[in-house]
CSV table of C-alpha atoms in Angstrom, one decimal:
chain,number,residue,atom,x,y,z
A,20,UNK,CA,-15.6,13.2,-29.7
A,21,UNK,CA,-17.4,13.3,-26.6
A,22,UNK,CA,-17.7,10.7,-24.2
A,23,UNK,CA,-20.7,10.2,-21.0
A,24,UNK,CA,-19.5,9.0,-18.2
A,25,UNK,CA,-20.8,7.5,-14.6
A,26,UNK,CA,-19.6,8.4,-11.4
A,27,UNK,CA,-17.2,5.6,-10.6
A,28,UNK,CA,-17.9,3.8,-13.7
A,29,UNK,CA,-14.7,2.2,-15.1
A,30,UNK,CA,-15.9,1.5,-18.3
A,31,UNK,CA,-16.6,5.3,-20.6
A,32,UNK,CA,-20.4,4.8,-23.1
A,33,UNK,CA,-19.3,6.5,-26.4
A,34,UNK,CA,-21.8,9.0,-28.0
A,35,UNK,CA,-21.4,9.8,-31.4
A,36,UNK,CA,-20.6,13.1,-33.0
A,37,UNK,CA,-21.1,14.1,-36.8
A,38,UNK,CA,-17.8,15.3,-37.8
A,39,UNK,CA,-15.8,14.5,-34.0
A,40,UNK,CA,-12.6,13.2,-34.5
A,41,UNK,CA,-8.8,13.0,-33.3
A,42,UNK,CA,-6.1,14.3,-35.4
A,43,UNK,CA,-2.7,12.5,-35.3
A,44,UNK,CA,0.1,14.2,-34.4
A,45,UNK,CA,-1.3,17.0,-32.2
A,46,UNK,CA,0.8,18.8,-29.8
A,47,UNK,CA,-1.6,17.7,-27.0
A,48,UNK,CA,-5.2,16.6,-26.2
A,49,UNK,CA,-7.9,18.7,-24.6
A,50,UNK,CA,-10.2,17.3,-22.2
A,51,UNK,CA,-13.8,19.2,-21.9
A,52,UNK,CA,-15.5,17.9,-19.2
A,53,UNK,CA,-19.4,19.2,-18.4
A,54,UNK,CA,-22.2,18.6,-16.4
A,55,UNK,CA,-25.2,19.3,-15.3
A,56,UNK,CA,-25.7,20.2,-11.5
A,57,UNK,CA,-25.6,22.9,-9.7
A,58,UNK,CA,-24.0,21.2,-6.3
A,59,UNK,CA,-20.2,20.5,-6.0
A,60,UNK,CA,-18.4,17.4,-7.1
A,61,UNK,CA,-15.5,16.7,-4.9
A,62,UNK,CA,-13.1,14.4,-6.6
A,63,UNK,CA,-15.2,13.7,-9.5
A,64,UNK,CA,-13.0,11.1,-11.7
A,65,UNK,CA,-12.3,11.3,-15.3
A,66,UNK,CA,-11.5,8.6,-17.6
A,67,UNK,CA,-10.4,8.0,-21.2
A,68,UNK,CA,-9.4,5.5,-23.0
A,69,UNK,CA,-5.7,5.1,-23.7
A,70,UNK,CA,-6.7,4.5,-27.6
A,71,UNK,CA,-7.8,8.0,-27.6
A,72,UNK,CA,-4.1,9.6,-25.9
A,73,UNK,CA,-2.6,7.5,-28.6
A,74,UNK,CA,-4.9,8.6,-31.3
A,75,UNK,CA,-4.2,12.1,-30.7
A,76,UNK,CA,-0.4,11.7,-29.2
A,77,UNK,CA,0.9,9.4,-30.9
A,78,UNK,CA,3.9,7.1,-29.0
A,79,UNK,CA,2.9,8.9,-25.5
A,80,UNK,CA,4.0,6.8,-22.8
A,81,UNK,CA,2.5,6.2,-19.6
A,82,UNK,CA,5.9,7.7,-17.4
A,83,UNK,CA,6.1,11.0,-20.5
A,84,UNK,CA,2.5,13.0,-19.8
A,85,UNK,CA,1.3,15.6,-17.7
A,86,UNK,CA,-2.4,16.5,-16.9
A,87,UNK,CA,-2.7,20.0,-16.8
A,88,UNK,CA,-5.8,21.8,-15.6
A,89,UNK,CA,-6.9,25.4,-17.2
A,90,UNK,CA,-4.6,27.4,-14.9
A,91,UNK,CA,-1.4,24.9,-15.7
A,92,UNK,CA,-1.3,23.0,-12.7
A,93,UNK,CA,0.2,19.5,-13.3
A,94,UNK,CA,-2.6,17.0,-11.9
A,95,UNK,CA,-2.2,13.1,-10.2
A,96,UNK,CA,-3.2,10.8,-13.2
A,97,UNK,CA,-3.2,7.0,-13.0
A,98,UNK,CA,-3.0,4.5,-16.5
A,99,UNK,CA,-4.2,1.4,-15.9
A,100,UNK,CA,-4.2,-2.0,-17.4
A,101,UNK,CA,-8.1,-2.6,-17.7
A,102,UNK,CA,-8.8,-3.7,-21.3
A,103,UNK,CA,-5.6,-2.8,-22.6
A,104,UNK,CA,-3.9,-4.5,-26.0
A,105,UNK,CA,-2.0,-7.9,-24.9
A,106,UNK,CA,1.3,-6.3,-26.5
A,107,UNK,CA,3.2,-3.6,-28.1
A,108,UNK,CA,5.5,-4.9,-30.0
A,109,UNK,CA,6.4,-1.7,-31.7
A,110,UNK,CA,6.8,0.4,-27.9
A,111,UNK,CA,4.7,2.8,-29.7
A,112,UNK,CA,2.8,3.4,-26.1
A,113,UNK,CA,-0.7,1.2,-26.7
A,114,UNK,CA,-0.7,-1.2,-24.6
A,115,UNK,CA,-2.2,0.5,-21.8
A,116,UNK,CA,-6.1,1.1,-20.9
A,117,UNK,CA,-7.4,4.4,-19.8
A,118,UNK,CA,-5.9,7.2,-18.1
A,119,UNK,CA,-7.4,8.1,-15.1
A,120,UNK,CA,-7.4,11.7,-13.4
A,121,UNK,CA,-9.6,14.2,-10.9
A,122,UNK,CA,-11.3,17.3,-10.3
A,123,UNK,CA,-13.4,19.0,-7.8
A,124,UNK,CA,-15.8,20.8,-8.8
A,125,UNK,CA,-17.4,23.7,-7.1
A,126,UNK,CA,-21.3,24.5,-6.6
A,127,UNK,CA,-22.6,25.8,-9.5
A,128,UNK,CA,-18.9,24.9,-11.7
A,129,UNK,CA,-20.0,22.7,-14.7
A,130,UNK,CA,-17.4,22.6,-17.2
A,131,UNK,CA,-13.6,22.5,-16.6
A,132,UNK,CA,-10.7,21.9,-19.3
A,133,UNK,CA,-7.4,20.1,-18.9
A,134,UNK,CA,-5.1,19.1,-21.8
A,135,UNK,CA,-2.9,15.9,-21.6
A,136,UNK,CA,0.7,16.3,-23.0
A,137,UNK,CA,3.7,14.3,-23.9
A,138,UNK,CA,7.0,15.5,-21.8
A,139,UNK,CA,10.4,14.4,-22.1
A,140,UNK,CA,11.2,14.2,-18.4
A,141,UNK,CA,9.5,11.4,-16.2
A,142,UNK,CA,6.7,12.4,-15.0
A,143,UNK,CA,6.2,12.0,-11.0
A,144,UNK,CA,5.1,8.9,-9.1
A,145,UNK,CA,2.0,10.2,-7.5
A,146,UNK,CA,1.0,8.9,-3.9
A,147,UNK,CA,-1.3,6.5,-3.4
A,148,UNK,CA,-4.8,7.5,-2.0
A,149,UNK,CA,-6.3,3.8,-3.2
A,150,UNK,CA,-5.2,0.1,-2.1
A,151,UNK,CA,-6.9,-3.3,-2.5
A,152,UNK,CA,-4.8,-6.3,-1.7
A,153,UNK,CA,-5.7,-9.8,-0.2
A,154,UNK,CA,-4.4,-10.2,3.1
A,155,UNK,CA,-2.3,-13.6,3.4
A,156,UNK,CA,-1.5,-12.9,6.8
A,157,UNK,CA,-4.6,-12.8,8.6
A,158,UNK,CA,-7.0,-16.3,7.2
A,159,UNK,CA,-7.4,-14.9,3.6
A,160,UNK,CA,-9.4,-11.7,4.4
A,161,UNK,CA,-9.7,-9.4,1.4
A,162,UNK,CA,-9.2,-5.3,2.1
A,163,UNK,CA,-9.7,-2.2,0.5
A,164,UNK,CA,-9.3,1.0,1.0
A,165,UNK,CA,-9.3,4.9,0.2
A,166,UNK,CA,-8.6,8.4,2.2
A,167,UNK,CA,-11.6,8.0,3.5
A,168,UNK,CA,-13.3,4.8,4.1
A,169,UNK,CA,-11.7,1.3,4.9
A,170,UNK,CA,-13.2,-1.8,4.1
A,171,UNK,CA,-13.1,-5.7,3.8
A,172,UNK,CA,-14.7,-8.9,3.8
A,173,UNK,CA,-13.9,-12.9,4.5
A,174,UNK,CA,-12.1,-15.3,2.7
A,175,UNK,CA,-12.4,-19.7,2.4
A,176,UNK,CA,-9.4,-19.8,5.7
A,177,UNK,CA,-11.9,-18.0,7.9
A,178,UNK,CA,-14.6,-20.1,7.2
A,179,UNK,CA,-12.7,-23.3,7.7
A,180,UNK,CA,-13.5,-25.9,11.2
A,181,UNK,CA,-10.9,-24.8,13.6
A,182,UNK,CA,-8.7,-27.4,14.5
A,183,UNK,CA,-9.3,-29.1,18.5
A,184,UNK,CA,-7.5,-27.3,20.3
A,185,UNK,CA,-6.4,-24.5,18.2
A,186,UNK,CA,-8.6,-21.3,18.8
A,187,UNK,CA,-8.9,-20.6,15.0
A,188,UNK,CA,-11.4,-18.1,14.6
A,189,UNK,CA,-14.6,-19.4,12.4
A,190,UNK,CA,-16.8,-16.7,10.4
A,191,UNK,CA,-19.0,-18.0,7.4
A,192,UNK,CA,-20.4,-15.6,6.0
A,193,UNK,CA,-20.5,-13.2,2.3
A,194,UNK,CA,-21.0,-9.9,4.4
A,195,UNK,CA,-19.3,-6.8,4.0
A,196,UNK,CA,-17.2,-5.4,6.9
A,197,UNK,CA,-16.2,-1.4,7.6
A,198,UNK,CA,-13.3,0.2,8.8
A,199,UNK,CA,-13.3,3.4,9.7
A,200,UNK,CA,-11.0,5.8,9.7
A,201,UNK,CA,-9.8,9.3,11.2
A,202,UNK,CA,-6.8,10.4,8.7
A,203,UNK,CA,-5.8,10.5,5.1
A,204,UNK,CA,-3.1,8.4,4.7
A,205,UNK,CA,-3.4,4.1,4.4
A,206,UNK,CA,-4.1,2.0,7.5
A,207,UNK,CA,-5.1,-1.6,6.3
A,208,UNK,CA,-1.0,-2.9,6.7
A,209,UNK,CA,-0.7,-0.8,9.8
A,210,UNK,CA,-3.6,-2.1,11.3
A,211,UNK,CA,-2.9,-5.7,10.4
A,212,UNK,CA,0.4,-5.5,11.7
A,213,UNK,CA,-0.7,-4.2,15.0
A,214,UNK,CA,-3.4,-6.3,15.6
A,215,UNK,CA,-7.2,-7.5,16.3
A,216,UNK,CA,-7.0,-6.1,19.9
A,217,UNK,CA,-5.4,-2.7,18.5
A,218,UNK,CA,-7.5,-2.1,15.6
A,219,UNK,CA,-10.9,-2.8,17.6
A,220,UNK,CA,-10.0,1.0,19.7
A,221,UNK,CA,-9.3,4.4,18.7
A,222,UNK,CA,-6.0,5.2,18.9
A,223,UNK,CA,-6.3,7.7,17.6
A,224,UNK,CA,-6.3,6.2,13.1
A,225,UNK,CA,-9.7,5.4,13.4
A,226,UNK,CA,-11.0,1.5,14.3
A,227,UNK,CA,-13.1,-1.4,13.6
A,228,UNK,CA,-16.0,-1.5,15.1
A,229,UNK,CA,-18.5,-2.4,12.7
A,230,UNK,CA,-20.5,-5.5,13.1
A,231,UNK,CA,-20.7,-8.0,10.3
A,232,UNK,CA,-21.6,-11.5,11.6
A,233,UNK,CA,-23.9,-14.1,9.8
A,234,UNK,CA,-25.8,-10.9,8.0
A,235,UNK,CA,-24.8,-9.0,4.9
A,236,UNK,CA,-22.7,-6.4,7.1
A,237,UNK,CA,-23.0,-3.1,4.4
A,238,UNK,CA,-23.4,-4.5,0.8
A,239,UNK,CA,-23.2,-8.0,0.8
A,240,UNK,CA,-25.7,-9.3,-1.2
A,241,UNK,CA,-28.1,-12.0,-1.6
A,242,UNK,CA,-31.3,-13.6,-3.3
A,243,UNK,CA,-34.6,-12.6,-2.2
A,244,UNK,CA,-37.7,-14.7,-2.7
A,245,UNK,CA,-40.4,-12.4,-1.1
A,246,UNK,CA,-40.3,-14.2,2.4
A,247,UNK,CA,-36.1,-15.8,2.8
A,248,UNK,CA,-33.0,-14.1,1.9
A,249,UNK,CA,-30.9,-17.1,0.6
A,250,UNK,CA,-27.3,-16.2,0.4
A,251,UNK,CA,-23.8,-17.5,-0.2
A,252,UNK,CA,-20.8,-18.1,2.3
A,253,UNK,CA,-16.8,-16.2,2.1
A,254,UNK,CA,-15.3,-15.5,-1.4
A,255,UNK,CA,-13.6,-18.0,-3.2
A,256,UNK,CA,-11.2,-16.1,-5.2
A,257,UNK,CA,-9.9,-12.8,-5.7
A,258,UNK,CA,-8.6,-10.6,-8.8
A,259,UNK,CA,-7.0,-7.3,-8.5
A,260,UNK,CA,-7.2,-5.3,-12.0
A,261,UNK,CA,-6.1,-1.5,-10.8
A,262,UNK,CA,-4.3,-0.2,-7.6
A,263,UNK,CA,-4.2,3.1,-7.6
A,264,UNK,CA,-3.1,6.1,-7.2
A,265,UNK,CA,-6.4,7.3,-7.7
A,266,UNK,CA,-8.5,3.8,-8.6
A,267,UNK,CA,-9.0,0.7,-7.1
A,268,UNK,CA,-10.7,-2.1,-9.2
A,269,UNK,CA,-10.8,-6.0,-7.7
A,270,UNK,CA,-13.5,-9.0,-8.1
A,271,UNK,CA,-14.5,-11.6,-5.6
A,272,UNK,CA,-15.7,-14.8,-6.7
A,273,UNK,CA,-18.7,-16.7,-4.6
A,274,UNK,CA,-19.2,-20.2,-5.5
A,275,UNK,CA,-22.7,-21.1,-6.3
A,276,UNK,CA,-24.9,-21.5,-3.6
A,277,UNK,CA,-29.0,-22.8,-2.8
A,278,UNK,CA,-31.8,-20.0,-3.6
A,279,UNK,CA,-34.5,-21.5,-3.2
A,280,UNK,CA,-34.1,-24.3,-5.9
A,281,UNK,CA,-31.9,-22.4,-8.4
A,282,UNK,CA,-28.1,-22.8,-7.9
A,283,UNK,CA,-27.1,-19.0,-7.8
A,284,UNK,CA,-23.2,-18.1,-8.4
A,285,UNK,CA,-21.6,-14.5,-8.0
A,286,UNK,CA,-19.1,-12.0,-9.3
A,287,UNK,CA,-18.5,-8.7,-7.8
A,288,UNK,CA,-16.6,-6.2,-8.9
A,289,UNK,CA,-15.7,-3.2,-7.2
A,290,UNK,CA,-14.5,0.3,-8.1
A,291,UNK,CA,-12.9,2.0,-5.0
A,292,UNK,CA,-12.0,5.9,-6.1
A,293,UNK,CA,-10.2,8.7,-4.1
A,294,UNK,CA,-12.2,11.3,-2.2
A,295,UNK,CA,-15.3,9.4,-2.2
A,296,UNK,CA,-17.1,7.6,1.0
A,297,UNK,CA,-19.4,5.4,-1.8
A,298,UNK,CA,-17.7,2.2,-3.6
A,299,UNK,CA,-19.1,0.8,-6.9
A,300,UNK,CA,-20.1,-2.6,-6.5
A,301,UNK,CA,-21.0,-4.5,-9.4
A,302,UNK,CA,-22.4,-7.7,-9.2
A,303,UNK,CA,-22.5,-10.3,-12.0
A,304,UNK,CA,-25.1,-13.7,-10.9
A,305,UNK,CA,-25.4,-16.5,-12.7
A,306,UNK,CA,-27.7,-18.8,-12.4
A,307,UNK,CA,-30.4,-21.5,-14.6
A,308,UNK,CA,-33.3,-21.8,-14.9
A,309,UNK,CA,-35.2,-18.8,-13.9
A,310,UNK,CA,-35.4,-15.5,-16.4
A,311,UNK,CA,-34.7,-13.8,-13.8
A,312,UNK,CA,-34.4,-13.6,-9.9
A,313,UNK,CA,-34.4,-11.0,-7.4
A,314,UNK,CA,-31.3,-9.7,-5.4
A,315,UNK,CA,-31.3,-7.8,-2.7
A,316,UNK,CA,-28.4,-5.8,-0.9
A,317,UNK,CA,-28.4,-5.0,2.8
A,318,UNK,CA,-27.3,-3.7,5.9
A,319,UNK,CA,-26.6,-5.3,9.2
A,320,UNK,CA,-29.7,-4.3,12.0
A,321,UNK,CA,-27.4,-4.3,14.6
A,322,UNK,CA,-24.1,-2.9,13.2
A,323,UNK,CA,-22.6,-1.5,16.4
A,324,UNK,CA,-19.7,-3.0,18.9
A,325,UNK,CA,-21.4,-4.8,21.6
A,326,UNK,CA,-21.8,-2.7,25.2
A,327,UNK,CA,-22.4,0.5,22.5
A,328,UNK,CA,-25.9,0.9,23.7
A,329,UNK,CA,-26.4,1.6,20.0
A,330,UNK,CA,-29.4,3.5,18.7
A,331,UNK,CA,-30.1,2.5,14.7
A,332,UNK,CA,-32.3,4.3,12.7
A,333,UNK,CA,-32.9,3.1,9.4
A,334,UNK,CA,-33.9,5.2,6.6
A,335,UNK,CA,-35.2,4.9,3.5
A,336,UNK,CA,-34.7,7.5,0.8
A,337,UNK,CA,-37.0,6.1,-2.5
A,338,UNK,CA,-36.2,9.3,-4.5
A,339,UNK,CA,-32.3,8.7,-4.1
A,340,UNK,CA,-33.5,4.8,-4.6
A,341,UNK,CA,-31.2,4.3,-1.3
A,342,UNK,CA,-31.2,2.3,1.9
A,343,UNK,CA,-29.4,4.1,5.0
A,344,UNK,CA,-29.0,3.4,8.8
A,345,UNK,CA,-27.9,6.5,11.1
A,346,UNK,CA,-26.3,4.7,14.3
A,347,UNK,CA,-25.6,6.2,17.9
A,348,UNK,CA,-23.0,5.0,20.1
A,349,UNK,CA,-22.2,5.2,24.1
A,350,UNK,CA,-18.4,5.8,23.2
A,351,UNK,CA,-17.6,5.6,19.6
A,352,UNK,CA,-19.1,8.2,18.0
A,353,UNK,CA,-22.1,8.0,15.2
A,354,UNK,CA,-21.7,6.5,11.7
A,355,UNK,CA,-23.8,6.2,8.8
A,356,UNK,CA,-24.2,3.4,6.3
A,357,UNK,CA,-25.9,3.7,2.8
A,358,UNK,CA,-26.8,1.6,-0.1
A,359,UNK,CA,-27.9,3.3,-3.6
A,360,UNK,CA,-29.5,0.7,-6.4
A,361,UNK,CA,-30.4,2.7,-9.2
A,362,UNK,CA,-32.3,0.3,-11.1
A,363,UNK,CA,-34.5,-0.3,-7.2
A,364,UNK,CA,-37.9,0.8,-7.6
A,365,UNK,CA,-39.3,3.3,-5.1
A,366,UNK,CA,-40.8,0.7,-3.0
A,367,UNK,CA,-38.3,-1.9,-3.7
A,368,UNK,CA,-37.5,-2.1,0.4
A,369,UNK,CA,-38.0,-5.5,2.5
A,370,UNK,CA,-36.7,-6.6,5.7
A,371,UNK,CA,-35.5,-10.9,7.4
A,372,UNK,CA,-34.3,-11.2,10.5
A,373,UNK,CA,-30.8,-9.6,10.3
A,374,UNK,CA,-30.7,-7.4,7.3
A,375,UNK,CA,-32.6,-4.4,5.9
A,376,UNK,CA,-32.8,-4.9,2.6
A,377,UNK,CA,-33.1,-3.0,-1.1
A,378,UNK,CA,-33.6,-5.0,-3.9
A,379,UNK,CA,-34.1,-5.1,-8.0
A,380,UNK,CA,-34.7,-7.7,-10.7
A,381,UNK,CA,-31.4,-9.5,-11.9
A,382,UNK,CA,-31.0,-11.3,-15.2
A,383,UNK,CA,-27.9,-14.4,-15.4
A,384,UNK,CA,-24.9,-13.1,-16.7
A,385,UNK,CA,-26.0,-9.4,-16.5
A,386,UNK,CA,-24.1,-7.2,-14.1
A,387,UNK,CA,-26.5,-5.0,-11.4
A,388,UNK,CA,-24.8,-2.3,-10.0
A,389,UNK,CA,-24.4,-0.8,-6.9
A,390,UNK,CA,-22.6,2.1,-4.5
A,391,UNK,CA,-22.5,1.2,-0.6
A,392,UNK,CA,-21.4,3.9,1.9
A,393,UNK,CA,-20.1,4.8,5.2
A,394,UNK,CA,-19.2,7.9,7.2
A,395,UNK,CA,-18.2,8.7,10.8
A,396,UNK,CA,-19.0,11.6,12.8
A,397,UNK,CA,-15.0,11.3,13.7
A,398,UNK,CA,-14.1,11.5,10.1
A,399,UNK,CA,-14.8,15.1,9.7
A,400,UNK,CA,-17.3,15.2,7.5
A,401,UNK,CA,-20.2,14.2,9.3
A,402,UNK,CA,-21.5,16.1,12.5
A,403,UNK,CA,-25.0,14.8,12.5
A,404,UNK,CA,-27.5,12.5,11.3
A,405,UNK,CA,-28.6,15.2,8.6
A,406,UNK,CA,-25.0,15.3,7.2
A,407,UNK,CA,-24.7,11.9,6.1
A,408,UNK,CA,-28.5,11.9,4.7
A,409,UNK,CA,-27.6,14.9,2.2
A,410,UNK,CA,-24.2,13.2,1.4
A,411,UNK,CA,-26.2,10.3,0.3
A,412,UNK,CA,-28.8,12.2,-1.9
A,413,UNK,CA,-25.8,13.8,-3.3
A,414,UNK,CA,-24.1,11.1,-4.4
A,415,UNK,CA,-27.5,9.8,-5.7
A,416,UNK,CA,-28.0,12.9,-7.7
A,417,UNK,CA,-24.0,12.2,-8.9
A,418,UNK,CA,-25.3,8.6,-10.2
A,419,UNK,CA,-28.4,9.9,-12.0
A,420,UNK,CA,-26.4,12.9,-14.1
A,421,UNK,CA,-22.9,11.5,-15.2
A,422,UNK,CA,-20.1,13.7,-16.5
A,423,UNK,CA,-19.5,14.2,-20.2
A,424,UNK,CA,-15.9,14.3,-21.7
A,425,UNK,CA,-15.2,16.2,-25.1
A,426,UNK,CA,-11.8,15.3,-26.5
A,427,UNK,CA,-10.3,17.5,-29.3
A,428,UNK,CA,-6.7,17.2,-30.8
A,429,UNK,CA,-5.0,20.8,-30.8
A,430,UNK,CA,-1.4,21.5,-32.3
């Protein structure tokens, strides 16, 4: 059997295969993964469905496997509960979704094999590199994070009238807020717990000092009539479906608002993976009405802390379908944002007040997908301008030619 598979896609798209098939009983499941670039693939992310483990390993349980790659090294792996069956009444293992594991390919590497086994010790509880939660301490923010990239965005609390007399802090708004960071390991709960006036200067973790205000921030998203950008206030409700160790999958919930005449709900869900600096936003609208609309997905124009002196340059990369700023500081360094919309045609770019903007026909009830972005030249990985602009047309390139996963039972 083999499978195709996006970059950050949760779901697998089954190809068929005269003859393909999983034998029960085998002693353990090998995984052939291809593709077809010539540049590396850090932390590329393999899924399969846990129907096919249990096809070919039948009774494996989630705590009793081991990933192995080709030289025997054991690998992290997650299992997750998207799509699993409701029950297993039997404990014959099956009531889990897909299993979930990663590997880096080199320049010029384009097929690697692991096989999957049952074991009769637990297996290990792998670290975390992943972590979405909503934040009940701090006026119903919602944050997510990897080891590379922190991010989050504002809930109903926030956008309440502040009592007289109470200096509550008032933000409307859907945008999208980054955090960035300088090391490895988790900082949302360390950051929360020391503070807003910590967390807004290096100390040395990283810090917030991205701009969001009353625009989109980097990826919130809106609906485009040509000449407004009508848009929807903070999230509603919140879902977590996966927290790692390696994946991260959430939705936010946006109650309908005005576009233009046609009332214009939203769903987003997002797929946060290890090792990457790009999220997978998908983003359900529904709406009346209209066949369909047009959404568009921006970045903040004036992103940087105030008293920055920032210099933005936006950039616009048709080939890569993507949207990207390149921002100097005074003090805190250069960052890049990026937006890639796949289905965006070349000239698909547009501009209001606040945002640059990329945009592509939606249809109600059909999801359009997405992958925001953001690097800092005190991350490590970016020194220049130049570095985050082939980073971006390398995850592009990533989008366009997914991974494809062979499975084959073998005694």
């Amino acid at each position: 059997m083999k499978l195709r598979q996006q970059l950050l896609v949760p779901a697998i798209l089954f190809s068929a295969m005269a003859g393909a098939g999983i034998v029960n009983a085998a002693e353990r499941l090998t995984v052939t993964v291809t593709h077809t670039l010539d540049q590396a693939r850090p932390s590329e992310t393999i899924t399969i469905p846990w129907t096919e483990v249990n096809r070919a390993l039948p009774g494996a349980l989630l705590q009793k496997i081991a990933v192995k790659d080709a030289s025997g090294k054991v690998l992290p792996y997650q299992v997750t509960n998207v799509a699993p069956q409701a029950k297993d009444p039997k404990n014959e293992g099956v009531a889990y979704g897909e299993l979930i594991f990663q590997h880096n390919f080199a320049p010029g590497e384009k097929k690697a094999t692991f096989t999957v086994e049952k074991i009769d010790t637990l297996a290990p509880v792998f670290p975390s590199k992943v972590s979405a939660r909503y934040i009940q301490e701090r006026l119903d923010d919602f944050a997510w994070e990897n080891d590379k990239v922190a991010h989050r965005t504002y809930g109903p609390a926030l956008s309440a009238p502040a009592p007289e007399g109470s200096g509550k802090e008032v933000l409307v708004t859907s945008g999208m807020d980054i955090w960035f960071k300088r090391v490895p390991y988790p900082i949302v709960d360390r950051w929360y717990n020391k503070g807003h006036d910590h967390y807004h200067h290096d100390e040395g973790e990283g810090m917030d000092m991205y701009n969001v205000g009353k625009s989109r921030g980097a990826g919130g998203a809106g609906i485009w009539d040509g000449k407004t950008l009508y848009t929807g206030v903070n999230y509603a409700n919140w879902k977590v479906i996966a927290n790692g160790p390696i994946r991260a999958i959430f939705e936010l919930s946006y109650d309908a608002w005005d576009a233009g005449g046609a009332k214009v709900s939203e769903v987003k869900r997002f797929t946060v993976d290890a090792g990457h600096y790009f999220d997978q936003i998908d983003s359900t609208f529904s709406f009346t009405g209209a066949q369909q609309l047009t959404a568009a997905i921006g970045l903040n124009k004036t992103p940087a802390d105030k008293g920055q002196d920032a210099k933005v340059e936006p950039i616009t990369q048709p080939a890569d379908r993507a949207l990207l700023q390149w921002v100097e500081q005074k003090s805190n360094g250069a960052f890049g944002t990026a937006i890639i919309v796949p289905t965006a045609g070349e000239k698909d770019y547009a501009e209001d007040k606040l945002n640059a903007l990329i945009t592509a026909k939606i249809v109600s009830g059909q999801p359009l997908r997405y992958y925001v972005g953001a690097g800092w030249t005190r991350g490590g990985d970016f020194a220049k301008r130049e570095d985050w602009t082939k980073y971006v047309s390398a995850q592009a390139a990533r989008v366009r030619a997914p991974i494809t996963v062979a499975l084959a039972a073998t005694k």
